[in-house]
Structure formats: structure tokens, C-alpha cells
Short mmCIF file of C-alpha atoms in Angstrom, two decimals:
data_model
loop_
_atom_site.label_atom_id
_atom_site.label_comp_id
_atom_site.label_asym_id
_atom_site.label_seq_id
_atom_site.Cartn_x
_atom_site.Cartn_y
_atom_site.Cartn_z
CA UNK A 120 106.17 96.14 99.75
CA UNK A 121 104.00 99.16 100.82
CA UNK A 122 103.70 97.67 104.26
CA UNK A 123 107.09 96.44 104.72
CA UNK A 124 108.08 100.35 104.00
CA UNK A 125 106.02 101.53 106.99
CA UNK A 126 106.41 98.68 109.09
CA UNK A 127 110.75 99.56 108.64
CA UNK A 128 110.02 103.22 108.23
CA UNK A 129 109.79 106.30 110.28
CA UNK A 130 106.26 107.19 111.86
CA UNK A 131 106.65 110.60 109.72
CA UNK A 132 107.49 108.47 106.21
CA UNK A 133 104.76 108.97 103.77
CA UNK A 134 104.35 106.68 100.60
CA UNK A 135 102.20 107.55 97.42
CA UNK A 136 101.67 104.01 95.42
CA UNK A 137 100.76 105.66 91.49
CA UNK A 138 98.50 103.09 89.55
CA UNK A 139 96.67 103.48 86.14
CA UNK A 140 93.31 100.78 86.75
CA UNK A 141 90.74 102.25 89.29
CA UNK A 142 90.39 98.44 90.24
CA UNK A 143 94.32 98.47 91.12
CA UNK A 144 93.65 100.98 93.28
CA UNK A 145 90.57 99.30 94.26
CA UNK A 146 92.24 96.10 95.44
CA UNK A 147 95.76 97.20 97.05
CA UNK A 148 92.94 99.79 99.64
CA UNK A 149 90.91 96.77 100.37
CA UNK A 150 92.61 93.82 99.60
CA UNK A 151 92.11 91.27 96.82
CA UNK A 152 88.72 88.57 96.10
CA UNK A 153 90.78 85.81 97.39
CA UNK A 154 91.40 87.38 100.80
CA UNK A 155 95.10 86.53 100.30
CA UNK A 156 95.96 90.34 100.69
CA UNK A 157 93.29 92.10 103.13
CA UNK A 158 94.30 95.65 101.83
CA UNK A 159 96.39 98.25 102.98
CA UNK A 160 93.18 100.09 104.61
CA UNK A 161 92.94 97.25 107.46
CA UNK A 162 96.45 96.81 107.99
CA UNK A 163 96.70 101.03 108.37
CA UNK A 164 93.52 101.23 111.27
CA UNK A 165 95.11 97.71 112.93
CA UNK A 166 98.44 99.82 113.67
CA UNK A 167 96.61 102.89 114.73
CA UNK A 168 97.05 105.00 111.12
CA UNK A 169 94.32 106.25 108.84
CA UNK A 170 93.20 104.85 106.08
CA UNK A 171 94.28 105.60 102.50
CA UNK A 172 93.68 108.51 100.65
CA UNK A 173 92.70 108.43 97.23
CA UNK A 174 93.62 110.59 93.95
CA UNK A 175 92.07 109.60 90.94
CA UNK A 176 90.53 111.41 87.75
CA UNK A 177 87.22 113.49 87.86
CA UNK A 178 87.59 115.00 90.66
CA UNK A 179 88.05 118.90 90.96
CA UNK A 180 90.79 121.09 91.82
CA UNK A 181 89.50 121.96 95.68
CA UNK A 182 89.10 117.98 95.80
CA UNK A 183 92.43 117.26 94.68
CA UNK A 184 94.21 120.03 97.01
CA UNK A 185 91.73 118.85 100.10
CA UNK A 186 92.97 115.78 99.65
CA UNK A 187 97.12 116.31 99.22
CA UNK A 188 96.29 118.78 102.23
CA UNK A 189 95.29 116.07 104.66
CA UNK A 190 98.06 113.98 103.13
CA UNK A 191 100.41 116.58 104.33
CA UNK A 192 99.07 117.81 107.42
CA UNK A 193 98.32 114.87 109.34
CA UNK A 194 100.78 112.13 110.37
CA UNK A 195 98.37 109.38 110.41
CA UNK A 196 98.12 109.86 106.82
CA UNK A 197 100.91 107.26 105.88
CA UNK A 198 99.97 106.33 102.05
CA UNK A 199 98.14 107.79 99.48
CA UNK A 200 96.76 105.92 95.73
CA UNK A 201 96.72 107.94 93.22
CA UNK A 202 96.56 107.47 89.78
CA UNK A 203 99.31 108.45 87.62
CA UNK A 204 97.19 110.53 84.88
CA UNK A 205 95.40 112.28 87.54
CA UNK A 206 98.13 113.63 89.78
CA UNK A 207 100.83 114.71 86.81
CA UNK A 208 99.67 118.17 86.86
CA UNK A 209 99.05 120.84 89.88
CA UNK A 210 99.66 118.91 92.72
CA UNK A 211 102.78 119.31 95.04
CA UNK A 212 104.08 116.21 96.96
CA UNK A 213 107.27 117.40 97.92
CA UNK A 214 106.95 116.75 101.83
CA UNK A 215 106.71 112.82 100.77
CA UNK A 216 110.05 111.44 99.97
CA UNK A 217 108.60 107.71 98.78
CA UNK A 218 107.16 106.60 95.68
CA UNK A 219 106.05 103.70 94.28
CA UNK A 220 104.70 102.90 90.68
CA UNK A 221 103.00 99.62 90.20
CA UNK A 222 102.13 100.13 86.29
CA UNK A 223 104.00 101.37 83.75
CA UNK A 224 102.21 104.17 81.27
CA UNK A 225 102.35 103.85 77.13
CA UNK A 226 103.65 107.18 77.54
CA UNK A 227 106.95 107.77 80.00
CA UNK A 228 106.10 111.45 79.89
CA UNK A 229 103.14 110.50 82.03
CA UNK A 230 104.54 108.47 84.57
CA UNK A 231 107.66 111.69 84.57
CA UNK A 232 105.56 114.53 84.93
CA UNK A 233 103.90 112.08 88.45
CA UNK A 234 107.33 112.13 89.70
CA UNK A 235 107.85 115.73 89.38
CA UNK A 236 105.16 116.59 91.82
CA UNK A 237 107.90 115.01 94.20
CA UNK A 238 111.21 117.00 93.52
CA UNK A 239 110.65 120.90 94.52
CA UNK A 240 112.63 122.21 96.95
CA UNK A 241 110.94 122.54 100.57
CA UNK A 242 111.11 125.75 102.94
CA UNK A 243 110.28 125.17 106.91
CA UNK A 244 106.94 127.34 105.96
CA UNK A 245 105.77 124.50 103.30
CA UNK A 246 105.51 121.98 106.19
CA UNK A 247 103.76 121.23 109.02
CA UNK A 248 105.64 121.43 112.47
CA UNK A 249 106.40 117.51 112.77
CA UNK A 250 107.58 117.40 109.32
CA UNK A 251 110.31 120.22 109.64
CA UNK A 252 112.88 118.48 111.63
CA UNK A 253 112.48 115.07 110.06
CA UNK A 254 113.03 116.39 106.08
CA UNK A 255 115.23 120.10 107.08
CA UNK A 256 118.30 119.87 109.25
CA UNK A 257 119.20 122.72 111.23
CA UNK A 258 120.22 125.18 108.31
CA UNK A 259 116.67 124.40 106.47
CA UNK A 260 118.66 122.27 104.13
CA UNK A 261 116.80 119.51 102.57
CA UNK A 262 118.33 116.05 104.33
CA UNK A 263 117.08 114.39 101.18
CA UNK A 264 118.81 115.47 98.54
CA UNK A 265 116.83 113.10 95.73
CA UNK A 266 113.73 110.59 95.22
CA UNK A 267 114.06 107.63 94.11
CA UNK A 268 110.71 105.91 92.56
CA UNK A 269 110.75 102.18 91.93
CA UNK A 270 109.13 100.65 89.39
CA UNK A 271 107.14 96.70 90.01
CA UNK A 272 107.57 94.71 87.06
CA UNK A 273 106.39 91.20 87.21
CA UNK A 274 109.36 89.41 85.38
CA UNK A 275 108.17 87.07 82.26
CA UNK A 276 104.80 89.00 81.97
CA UNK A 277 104.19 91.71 79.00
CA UNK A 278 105.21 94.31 81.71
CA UNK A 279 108.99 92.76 81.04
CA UNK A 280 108.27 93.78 76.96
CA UNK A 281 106.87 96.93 77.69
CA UNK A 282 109.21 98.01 80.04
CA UNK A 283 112.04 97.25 77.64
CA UNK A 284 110.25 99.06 75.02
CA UNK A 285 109.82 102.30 76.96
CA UNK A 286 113.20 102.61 78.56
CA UNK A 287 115.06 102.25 75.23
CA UNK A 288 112.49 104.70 73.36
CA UNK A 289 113.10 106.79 76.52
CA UNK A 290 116.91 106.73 75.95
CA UNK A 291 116.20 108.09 72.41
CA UNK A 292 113.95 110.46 73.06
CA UNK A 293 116.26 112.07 75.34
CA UNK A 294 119.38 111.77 73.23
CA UNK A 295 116.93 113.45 70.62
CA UNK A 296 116.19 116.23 73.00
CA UNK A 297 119.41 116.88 73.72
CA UNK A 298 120.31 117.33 70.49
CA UNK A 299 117.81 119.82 69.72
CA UNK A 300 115.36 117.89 68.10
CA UNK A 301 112.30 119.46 70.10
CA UNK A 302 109.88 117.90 67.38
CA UNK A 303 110.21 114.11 68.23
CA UNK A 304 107.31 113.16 69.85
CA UNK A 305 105.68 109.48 71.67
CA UNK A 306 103.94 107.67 69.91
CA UNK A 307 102.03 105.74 71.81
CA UNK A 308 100.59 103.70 68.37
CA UNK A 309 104.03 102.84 67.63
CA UNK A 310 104.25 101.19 71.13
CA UNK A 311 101.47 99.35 70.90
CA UNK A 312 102.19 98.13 67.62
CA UNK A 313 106.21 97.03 68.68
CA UNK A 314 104.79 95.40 72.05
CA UNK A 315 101.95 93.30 69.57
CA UNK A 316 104.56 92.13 66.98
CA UNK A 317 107.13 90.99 70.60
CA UNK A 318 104.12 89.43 71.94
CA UNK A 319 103.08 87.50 68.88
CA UNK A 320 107.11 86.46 68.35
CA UNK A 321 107.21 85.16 71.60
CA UNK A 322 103.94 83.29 71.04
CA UNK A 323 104.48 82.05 67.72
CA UNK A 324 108.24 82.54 66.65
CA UNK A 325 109.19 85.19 64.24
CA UNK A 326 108.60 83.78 60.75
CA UNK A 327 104.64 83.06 61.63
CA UNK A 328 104.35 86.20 63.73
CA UNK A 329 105.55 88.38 60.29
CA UNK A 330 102.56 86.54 58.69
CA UNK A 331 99.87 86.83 61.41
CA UNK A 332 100.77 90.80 61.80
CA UNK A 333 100.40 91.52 58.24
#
């Protein structure tokens, strides 16, 4: 999907692909054992890009802004990996208008506070000159006006459960929110333990799944 973005994108589109496994990161820059995918890194240098640039945990601050810098600055950096936890806090993506997230988090706040490095509002002087005219029209007005972040979920796998999971807690949480309830808190436990008990339902039908669980 990354390379059918670029290949039906813009030469000034940038993508970040968020990820939680280093070796999901691993694998989509340089391609899988079985050779079926060769990586996103040799399809970028075979069209004449760069190759991927990387965010992930334990690096420092001057790392992380070197490396959303480049991102930004130069337009043969197309697509950036970058895991979810790492880049929720201090970094701003707002010059890239695509997202992708590939695995979901046991806590939604994680995976929100990713997609909020992606939604300030951009000035002329945030961007680089070939930028300006392809995300500003003429009255510096963003041509943009939202992001929209897909979410890959293999249908039938434990994904499917924990995807339903998450989105209705997320519903609640919200409505809880809204409501004034600034106490409620994720649980992350509680996830775990609802996507064990669907898994073992599915696996062994409700009756013997009560059993097993207790």
C-alpha cells in the first residue's frame, strides 16, 4: 500500500508508516525472509528517492529532530517508520499529510497522541520552499483541511478482536469525557483480559472458555 501511495502520489507526498515491533519496521525497510516483499528501501533508490528514515525509541531529542528535519527538508525523503510510542510526544509532522498505522496499540491514547504530531496548522515559514505551494494556496491557507490515518487490520486475525475492543472502549471513554468524568482511565489489563476470554470463546466455545479462564 505504501508503494502504491507514491507510485499514484505527488513527487512532494510524504508518508510516515507508525509500527509498534522494531522487526515490523525491520522488514517493511528491507523486505521480508522470503524475498516476497524486497522492502520499501530498494524500491525508494530503484525510482531515484532516498531511503527510509527511521524513528524509534532510545534515541535522543537532537536525534529525533535531525531526523524529522531531513524528513522535511528534502524531497527525496518520501517515507518515514516510526514507531508509534516513540514519536507521540515532541515531534511535529505537520508538512506530511499521509499516515499509515499497521498495528494497533493496547492503549488508543497512544496511537492518538502519534496522530497529533500531524494536525497543527502550517505557516509558509514552517516549510521548505517546494513544500509551500503544494500544502498553502495563494492566501497561505492550508489546501488540506484534515488527515486521515488508516488503520491495516488483517480480517479473521486477533487484530479483528482487538480492534473491536478498542474502538468500542474508545466510544466510552469519550462519551465519559464528555460528560465530565476526567477520572476514567485505560486499562490496558482489562484489555488484555477481554481480548483472552474472545480468543479462548472463539477457540473453545463459551461454556469451556468460562472454565479454562477461571
Amino acid at each position: 500500500d505504501a508503494i502504491e501511495f507514491h507510485e499514484n502520489s505527488d513527487e512532494e507526498d510524504k508518508l510516515v508508516i507508525f509500527h509498534h515491533h522494531i522487526d515490523v519496521g525491520d522488514h517493511l525497510q528491507n523486505g521480508d525472509y522470503s524475498k516476497t516483499f524486497e522492502g520499501l528501501d530498494s524500491w525508494l533508490v530503484k525510482n531515484g528517492y532516498n531511503k527510509t528514515l527511521r524513528l524509534f525509541g532510545g534515541r535522543s531529542s537532537d536525534e529525533r529532530n535531525d531526523i524529522q528535519q531531513k524528513f522535511k527538508d528534502d524531497i527525496r525523503n518520501r517515507i518515514c517508520i516510526a514507531s508509534t510510542l516513540a514519536s507521540g510526544e515532541g515531534l511535529n509532522l505537520q508538512f506530511c499529510q499521509n499516515v499509515m498505522q499497521i498495528e494497533r496499540q493496547w492503549n488508543p491514547q497512544n496511537e492518538e497522541q502519534a496522530e497529533l504530531r500531524f494536525s497543527r496548522p502550517l505557516t509558509r515559514g514552517d516549510l521548505p520552499p517546494y513544500l509551500q505551494d503544494h500544502l498553502l494556496d495563494a492566501e497561505g491557507k492550508q489546501k488540506k483541511k484534515s488527515i486521515r490515518v488508516p488503520y491495516f487490520i488483517a480480517d479473521g486475525t486477533v487484530d479483528t478482536m482487538l480492534t473491536e475492543i478498542v474502538e468500542r472502549k474508545r466510544t466510552n471513554f469519550n462519551k465519559s469525557m464528555n460528560k465530565g468524568q476526567e477520572n476514567i482511565k485505560w486499562e490496558e489489563n482489562e484489555i488484555m483480559n477481554e481480548l483472552a476470554e474472545m480468543i479462548m470463546k472463539k477457540r473453545f466455545g463459551s461454556k469451556t472458555a468460562e472454565v479454562v479462564m477461571r
